[in-house]
mmCIF file of N, CA and C in Angstrom:
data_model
loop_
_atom_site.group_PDB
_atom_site.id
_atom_site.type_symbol
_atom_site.label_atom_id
_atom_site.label_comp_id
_atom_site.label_asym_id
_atom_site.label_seq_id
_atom_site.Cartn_x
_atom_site.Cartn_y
_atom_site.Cartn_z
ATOM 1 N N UNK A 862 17.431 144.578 93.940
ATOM 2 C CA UNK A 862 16.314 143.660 94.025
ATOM 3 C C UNK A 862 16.869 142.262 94.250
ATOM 4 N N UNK A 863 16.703 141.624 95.347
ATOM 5 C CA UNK A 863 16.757 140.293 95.741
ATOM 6 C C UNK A 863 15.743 138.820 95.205
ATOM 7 N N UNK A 864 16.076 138.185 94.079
ATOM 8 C CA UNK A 864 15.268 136.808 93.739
ATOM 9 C C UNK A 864 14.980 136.369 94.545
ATOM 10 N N UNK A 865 13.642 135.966 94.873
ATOM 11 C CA UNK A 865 13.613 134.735 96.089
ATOM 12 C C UNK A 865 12.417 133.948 95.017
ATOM 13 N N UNK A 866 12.364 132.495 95.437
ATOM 14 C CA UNK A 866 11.694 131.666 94.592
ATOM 15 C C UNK A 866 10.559 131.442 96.054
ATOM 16 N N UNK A 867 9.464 130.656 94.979
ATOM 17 C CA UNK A 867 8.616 130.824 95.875
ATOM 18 C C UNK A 867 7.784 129.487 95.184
ATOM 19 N N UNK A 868 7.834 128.477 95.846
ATOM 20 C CA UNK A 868 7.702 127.088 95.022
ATOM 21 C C UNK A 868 6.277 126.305 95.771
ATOM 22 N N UNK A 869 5.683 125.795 95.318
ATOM 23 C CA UNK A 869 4.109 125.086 95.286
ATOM 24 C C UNK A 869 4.884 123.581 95.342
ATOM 25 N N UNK A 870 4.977 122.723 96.047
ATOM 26 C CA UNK A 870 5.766 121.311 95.617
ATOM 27 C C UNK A 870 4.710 120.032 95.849
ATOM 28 N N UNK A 871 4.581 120.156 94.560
ATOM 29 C CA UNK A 871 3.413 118.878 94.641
ATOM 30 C C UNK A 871 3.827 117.387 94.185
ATOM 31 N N UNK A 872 3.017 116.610 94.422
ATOM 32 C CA UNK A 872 3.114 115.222 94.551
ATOM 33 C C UNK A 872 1.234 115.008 94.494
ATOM 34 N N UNK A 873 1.021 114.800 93.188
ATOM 35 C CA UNK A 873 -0.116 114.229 92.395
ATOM 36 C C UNK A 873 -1.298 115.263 93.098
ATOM 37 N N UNK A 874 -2.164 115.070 93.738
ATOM 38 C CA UNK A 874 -3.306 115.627 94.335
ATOM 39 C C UNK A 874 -3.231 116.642 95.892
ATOM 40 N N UNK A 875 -1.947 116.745 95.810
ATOM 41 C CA UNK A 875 -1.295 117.239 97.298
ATOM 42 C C UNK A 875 -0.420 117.724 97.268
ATOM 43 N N UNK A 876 -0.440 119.098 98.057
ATOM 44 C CA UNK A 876 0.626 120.012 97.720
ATOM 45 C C UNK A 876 1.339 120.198 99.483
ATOM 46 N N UNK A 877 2.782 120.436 99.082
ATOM 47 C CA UNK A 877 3.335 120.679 100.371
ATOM 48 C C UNK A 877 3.239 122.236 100.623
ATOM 49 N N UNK A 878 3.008 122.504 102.320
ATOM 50 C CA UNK A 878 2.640 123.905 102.868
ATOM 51 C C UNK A 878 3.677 123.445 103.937
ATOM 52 N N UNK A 879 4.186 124.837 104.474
ATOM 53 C CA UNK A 879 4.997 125.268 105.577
ATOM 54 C C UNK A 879 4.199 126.775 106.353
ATOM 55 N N UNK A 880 4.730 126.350 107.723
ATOM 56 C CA UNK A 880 4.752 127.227 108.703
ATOM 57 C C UNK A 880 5.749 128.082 109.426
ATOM 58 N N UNK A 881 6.206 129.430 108.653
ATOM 59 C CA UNK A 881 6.865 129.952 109.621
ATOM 60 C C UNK A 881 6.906 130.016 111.074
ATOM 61 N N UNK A 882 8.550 130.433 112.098
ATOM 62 C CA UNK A 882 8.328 130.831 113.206
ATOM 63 C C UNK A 882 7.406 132.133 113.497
ATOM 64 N N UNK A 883 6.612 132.194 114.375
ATOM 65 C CA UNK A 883 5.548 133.363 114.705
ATOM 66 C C UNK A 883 4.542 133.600 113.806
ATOM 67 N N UNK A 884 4.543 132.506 112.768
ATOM 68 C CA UNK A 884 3.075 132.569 112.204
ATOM 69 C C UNK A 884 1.989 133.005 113.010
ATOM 70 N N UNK A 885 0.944 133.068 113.158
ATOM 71 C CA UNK A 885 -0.035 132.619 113.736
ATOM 72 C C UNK A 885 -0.677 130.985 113.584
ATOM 73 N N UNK A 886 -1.180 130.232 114.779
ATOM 74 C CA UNK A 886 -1.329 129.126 114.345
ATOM 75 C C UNK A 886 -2.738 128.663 113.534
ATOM 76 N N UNK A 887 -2.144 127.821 112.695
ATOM 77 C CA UNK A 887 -2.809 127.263 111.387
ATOM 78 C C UNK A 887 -2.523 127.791 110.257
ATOM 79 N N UNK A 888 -1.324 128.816 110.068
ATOM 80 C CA UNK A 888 -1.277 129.288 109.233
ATOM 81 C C UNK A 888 -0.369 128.663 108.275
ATOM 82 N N UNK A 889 -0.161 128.505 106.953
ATOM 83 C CA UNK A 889 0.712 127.790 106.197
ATOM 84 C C UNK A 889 0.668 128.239 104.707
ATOM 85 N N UNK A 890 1.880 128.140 104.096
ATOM 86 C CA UNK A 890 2.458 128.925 103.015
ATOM 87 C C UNK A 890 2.912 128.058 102.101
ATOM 88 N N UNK A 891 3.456 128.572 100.812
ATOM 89 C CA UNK A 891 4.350 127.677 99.712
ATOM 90 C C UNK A 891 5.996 128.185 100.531
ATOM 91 N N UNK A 892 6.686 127.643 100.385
ATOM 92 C CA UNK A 892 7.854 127.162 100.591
ATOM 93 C C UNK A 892 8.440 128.225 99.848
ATOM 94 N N UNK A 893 9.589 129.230 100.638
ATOM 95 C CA UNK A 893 10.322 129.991 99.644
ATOM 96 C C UNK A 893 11.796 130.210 100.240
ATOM 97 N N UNK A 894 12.474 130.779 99.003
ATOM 98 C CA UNK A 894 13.907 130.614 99.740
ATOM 99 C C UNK A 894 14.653 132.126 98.565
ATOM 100 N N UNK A 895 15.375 132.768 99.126
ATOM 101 C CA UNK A 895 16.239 133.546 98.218
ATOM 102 C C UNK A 895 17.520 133.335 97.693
ATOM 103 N N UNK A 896 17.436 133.720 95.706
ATOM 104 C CA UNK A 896 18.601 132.653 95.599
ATOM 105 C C UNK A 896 19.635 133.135 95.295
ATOM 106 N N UNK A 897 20.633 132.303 95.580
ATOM 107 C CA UNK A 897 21.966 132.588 95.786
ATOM 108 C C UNK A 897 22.663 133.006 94.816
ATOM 109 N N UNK A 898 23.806 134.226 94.506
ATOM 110 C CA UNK A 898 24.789 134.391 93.679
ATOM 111 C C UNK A 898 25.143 133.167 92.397
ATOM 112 N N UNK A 899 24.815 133.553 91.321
ATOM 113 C CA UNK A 899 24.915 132.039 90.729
ATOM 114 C C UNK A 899 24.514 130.783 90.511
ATOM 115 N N UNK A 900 23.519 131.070 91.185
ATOM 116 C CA UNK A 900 22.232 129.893 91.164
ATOM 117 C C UNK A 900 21.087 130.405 90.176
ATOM 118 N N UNK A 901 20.836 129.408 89.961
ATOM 119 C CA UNK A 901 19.282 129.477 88.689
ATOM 120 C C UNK A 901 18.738 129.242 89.508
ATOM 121 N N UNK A 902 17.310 129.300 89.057
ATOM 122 C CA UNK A 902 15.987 129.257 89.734
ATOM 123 C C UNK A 902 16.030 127.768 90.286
ATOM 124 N N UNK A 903 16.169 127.101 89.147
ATOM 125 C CA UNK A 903 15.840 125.427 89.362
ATOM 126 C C UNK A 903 16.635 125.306 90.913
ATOM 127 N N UNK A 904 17.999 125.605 90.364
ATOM 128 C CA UNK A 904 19.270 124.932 91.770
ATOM 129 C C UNK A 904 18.509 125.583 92.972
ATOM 130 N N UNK A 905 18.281 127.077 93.058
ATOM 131 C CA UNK A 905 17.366 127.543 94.431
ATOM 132 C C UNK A 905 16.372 127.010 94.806
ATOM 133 N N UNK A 906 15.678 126.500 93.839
ATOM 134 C CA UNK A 906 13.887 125.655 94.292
ATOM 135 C C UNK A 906 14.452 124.068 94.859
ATOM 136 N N UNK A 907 15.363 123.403 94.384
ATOM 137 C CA UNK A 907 15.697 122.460 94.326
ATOM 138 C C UNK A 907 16.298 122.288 95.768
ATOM 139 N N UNK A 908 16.986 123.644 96.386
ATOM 140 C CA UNK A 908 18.456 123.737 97.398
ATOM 141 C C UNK A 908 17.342 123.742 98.644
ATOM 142 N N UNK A 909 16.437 124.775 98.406
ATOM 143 C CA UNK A 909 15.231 125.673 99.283
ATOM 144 C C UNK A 909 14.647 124.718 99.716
ATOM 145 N N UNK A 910 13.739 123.245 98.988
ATOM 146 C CA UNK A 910 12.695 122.670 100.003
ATOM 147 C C UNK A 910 13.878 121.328 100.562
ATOM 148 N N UNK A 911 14.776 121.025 99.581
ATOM 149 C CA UNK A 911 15.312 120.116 100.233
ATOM 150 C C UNK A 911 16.014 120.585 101.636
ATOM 151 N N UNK A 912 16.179 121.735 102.106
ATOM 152 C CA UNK A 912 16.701 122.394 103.073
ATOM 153 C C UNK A 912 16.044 121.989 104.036
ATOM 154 N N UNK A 913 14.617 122.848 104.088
ATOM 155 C CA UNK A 913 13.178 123.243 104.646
ATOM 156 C C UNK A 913 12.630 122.186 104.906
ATOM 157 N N UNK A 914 12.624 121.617 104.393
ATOM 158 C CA UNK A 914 11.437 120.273 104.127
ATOM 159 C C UNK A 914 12.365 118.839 103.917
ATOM 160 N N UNK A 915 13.202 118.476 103.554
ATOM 161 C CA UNK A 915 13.893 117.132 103.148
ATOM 162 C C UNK A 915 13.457 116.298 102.142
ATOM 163 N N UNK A 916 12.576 117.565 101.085
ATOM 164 C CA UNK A 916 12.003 116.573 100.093
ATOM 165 C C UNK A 916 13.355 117.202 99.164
ATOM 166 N N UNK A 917 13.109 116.163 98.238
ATOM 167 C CA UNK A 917 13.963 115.740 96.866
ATOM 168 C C UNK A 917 12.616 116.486 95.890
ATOM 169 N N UNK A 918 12.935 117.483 94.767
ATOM 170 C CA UNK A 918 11.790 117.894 93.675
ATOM 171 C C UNK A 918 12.649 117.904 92.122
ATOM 172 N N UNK A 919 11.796 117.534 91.287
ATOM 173 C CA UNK A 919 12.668 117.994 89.772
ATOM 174 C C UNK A 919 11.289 118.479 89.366
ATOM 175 N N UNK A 920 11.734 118.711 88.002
ATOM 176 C CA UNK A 920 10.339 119.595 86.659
ATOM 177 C C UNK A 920 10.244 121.056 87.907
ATOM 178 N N UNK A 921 10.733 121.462 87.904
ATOM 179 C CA UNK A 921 10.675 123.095 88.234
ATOM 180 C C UNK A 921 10.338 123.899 87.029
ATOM 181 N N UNK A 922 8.793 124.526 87.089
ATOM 182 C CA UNK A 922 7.695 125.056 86.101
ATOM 183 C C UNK A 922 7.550 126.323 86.376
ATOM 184 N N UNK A 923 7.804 127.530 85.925
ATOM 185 C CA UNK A 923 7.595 128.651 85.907
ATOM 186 C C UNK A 923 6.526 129.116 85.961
ATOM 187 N N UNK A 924 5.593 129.908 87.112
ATOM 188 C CA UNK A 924 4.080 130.086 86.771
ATOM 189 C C UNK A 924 3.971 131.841 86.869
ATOM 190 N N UNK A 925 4.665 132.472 87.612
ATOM 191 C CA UNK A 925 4.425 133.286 87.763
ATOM 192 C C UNK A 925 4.945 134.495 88.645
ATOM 193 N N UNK A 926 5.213 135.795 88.662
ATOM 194 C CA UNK A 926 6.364 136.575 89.281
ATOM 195 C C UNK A 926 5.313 137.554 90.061
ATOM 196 N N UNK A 927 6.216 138.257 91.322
ATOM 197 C CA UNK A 927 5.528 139.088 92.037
ATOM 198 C C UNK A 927 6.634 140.426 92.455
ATOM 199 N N UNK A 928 6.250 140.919 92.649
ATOM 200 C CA UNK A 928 7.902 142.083 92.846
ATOM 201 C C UNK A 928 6.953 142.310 94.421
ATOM 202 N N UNK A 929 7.715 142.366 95.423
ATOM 203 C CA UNK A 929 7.200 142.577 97.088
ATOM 204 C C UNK A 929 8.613 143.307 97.507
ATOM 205 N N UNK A 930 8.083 144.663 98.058
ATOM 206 C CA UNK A 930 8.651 145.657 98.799
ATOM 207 C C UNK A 930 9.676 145.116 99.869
ATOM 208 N N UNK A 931 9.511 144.554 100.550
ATOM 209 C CA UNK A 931 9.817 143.576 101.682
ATOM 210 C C UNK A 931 10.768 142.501 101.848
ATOM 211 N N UNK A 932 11.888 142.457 101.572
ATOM 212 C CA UNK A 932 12.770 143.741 101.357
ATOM 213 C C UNK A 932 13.681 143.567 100.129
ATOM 214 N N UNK A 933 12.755 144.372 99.023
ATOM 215 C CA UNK A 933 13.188 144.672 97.782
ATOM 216 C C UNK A 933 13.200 143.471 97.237
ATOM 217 N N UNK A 934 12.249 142.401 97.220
ATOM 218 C CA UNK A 934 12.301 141.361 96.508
ATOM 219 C C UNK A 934 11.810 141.161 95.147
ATOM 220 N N UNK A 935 12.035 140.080 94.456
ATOM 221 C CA UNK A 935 11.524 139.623 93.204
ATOM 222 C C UNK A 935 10.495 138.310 93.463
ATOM 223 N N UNK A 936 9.619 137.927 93.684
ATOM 224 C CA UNK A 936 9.333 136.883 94.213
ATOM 225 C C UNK A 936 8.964 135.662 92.547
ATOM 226 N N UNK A 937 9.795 134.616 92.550
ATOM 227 C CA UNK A 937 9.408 134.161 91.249
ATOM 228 C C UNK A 937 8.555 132.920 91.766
ATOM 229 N N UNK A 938 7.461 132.617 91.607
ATOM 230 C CA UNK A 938 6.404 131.582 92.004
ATOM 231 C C UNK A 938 6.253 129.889 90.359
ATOM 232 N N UNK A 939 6.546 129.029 90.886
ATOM 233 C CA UNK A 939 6.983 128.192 90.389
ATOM 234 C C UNK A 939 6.382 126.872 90.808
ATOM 235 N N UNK A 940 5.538 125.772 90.482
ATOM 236 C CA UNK A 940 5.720 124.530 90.388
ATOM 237 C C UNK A 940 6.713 123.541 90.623
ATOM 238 N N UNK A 941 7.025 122.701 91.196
ATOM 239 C CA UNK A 941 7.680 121.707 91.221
ATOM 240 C C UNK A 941 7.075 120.122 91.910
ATOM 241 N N UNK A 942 7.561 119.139 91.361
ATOM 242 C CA UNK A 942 7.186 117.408 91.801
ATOM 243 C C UNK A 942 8.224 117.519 92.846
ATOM 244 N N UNK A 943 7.299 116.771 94.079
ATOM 245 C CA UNK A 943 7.946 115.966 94.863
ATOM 246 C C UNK A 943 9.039 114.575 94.639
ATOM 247 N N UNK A 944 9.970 114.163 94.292
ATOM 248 C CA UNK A 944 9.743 112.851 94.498
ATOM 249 C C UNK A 944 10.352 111.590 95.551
ATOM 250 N N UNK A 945 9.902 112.443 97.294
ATOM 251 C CA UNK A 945 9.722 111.876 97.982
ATOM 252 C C UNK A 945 8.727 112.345 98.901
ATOM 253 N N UNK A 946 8.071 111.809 99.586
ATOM 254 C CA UNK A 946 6.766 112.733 100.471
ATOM 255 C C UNK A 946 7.480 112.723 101.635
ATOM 256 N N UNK A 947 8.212 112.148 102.514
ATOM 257 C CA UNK A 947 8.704 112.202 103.570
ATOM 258 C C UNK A 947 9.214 113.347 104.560
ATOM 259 N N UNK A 948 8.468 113.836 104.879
ATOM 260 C CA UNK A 948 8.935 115.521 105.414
ATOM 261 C C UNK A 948 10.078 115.264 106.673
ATOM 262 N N UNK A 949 10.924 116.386 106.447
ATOM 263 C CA UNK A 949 11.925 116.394 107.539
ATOM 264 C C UNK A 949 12.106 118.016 107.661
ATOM 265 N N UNK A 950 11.474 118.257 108.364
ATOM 266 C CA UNK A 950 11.863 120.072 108.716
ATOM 267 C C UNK A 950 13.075 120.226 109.556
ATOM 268 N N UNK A 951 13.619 121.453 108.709
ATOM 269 C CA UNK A 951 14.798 122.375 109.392
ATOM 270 C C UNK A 951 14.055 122.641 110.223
ATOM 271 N N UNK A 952 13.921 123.012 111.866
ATOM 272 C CA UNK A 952 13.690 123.246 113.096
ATOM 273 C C UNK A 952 14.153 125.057 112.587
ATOM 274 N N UNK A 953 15.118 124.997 111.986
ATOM 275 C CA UNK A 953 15.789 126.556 112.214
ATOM 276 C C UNK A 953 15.043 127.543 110.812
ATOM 277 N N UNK A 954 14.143 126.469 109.898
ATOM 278 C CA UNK A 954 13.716 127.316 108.911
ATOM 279 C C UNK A 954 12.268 127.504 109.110
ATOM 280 N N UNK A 955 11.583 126.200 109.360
ATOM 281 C CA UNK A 955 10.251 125.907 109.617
ATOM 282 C C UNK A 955 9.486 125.642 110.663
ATOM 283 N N UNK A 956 8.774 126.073 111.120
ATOM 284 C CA UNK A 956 7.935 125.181 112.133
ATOM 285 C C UNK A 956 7.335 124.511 111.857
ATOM 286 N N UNK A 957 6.535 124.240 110.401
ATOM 287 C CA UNK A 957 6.124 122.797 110.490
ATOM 288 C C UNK A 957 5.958 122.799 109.022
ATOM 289 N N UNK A 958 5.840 121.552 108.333
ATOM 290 C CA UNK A 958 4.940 121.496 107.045
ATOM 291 C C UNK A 958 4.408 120.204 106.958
ATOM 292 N N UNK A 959 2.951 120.458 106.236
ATOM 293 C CA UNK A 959 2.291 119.326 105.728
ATOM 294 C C UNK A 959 1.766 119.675 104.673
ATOM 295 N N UNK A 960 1.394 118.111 103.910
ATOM 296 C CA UNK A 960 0.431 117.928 103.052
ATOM 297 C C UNK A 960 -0.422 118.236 103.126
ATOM 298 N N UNK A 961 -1.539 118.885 101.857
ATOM 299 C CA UNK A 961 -2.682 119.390 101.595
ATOM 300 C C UNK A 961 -2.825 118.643 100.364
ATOM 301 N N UNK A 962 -4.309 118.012 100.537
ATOM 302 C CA UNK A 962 -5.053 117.927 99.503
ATOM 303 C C UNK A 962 -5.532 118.928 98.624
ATOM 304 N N UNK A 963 -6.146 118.873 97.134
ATOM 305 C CA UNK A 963 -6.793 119.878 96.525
ATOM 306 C C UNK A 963 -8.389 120.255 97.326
ATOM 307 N N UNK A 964 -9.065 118.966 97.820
ATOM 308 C CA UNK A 964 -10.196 119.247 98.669
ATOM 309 C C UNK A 964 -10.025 120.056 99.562
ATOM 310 N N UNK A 965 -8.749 119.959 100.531
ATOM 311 C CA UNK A 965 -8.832 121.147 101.323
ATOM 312 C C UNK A 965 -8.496 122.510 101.363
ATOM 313 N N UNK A 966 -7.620 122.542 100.208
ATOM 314 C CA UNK A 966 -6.816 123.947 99.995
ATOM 315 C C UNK A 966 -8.701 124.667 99.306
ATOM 316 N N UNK A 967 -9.421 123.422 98.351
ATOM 317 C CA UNK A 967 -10.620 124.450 97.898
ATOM 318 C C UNK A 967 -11.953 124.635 98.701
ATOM 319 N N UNK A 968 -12.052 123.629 99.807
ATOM 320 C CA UNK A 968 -12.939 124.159 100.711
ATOM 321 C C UNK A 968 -12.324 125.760 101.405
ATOM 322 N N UNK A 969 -10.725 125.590 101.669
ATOM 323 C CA UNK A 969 -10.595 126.886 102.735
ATOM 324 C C UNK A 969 -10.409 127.953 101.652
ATOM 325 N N UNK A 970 -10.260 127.859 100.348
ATOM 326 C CA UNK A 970 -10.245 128.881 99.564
ATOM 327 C C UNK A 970 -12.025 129.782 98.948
ATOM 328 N N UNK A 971 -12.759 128.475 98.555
ATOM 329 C CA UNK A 971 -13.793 128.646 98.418
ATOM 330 C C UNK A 971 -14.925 128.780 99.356
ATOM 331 N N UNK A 972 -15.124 127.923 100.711
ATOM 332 C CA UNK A 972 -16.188 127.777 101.379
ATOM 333 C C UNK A 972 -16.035 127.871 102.375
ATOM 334 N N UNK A 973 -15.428 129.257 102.281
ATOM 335 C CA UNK A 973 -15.481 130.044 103.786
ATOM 336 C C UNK A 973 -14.455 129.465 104.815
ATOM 337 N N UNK A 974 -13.214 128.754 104.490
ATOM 338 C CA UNK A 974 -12.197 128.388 104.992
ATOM 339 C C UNK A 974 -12.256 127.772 106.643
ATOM 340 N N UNK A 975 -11.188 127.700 107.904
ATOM 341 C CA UNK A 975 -10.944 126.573 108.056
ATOM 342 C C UNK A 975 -10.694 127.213 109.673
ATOM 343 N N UNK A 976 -11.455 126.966 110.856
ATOM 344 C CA UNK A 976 -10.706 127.342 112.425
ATOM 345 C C UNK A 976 -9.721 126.960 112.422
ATOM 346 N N UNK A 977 -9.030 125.597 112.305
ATOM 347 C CA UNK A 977 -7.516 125.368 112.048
ATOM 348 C C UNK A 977 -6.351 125.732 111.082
ATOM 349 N N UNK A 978 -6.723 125.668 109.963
ATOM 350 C CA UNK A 978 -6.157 125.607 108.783
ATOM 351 C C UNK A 978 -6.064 127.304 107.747
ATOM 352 N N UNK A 979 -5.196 127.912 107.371
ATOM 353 C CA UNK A 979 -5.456 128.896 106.932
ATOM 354 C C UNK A 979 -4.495 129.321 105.690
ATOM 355 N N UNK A 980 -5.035 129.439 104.575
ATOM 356 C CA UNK A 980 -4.274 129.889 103.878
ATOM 357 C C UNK A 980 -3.632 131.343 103.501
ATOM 358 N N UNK A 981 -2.426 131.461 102.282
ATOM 359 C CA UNK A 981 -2.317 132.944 102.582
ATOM 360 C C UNK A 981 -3.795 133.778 101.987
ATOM 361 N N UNK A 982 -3.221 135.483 102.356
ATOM 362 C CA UNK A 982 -4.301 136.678 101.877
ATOM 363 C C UNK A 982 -4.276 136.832 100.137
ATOM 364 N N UNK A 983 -5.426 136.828 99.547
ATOM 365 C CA UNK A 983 -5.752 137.066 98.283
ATOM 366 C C UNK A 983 -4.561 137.839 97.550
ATOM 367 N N UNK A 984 -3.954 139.061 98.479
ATOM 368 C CA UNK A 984 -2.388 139.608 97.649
ATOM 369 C C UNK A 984 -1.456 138.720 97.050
ATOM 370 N N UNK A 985 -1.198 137.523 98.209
ATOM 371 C CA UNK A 985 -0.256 137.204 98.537
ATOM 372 C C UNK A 985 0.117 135.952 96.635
ATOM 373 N N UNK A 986 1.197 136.057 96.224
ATOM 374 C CA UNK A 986 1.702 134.556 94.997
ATOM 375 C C UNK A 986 1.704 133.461 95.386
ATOM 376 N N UNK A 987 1.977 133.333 96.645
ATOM 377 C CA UNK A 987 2.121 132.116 97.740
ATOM 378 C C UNK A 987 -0.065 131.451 97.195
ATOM 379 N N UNK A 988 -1.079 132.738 97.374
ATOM 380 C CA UNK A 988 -1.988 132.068 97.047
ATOM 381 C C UNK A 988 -2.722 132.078 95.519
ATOM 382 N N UNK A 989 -1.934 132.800 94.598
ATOM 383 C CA UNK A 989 -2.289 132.579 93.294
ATOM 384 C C UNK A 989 -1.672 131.342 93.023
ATOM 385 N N UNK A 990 -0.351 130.830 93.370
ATOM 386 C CA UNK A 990 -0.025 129.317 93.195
ATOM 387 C C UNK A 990 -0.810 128.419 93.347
ATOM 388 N N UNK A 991 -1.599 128.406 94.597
ATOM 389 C CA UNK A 991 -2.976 127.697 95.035
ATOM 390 C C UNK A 991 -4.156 127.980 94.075
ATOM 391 N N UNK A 992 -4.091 128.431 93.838
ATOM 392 C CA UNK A 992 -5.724 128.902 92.974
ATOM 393 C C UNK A 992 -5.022 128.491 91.618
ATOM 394 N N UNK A 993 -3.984 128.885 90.633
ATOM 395 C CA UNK A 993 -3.717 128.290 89.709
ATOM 396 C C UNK A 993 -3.518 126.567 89.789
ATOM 397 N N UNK A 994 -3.078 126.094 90.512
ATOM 398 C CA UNK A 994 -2.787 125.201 91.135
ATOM 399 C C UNK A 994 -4.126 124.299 90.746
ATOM 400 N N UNK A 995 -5.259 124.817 91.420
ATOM 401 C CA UNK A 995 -6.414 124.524 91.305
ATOM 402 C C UNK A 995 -7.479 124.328 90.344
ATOM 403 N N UNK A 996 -6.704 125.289 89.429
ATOM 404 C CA UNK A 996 -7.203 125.251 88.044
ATOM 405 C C UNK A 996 -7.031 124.559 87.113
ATOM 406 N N UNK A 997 -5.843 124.178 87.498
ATOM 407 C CA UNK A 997 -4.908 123.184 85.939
ATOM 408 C C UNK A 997 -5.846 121.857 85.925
#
């Protein structure tokens, strides 16, 4: 079984989302990365968006675990602060990420969601992060 972290990275009322290559477009996710030999969770969440994204995060918060077939993962779903907003995507990890407000993640969660904008499927930890997220 392979750890991969699977991190929500917020900055006050706004959470950062990414777009895999061959997503479909509008589609966007929490940020995840699998972690390395000897790494804690924190150092992987910490290694993962600053990679992906070029943000800087600390307070890495434990929310919640998923075990996914695909391939043989552990998926550990986690909280973390931004503390820079400035996005710089790996070209080779991401195709894109932006900011989301809580207004929009709960219109496309609640009210019948978004022609552009799409979050993940009800299975998915990537969107219990969002919905807990939403709750706190």
């Amino acid at each position: 079984v392979n750890p991969v972290t699977i991190m929500l990275v917020i900055n006050g009322d706004d959470c950062l989302l990414g777009r895999g290559h061959g997503w479909p477009e509008g589609s966007f996710s929490a940020l995840a990365g699998f972690v390395s030999p000897g790494e804690t969770i924190e150092e992987a969440v910490k290694r993962e968006v600053l990679e992906e994204a070029g943000i800087v995060v600390n307070n890495v918060r434990y929310v919640k675990s998923q075990p996914w077939p695909f391939p043989s993962s552990l998926m550990i779903g986690v909280f973390c602060q931004a503390v820079n907003i400035d996005i710089k995507i790996d070209p080779n990890e991401l195709e894109d990420a932006k900011w989301f407000d809580k207004d929009k993640i709960r219109r496309v969660l609640y009210e019948g969601g978004d022609d552009v904008f799409r979050v993940p499927e009800k299975l998915a930890i990537a969107r219990h992060l969002l919905e807990h997220w939403l709750n706190e």
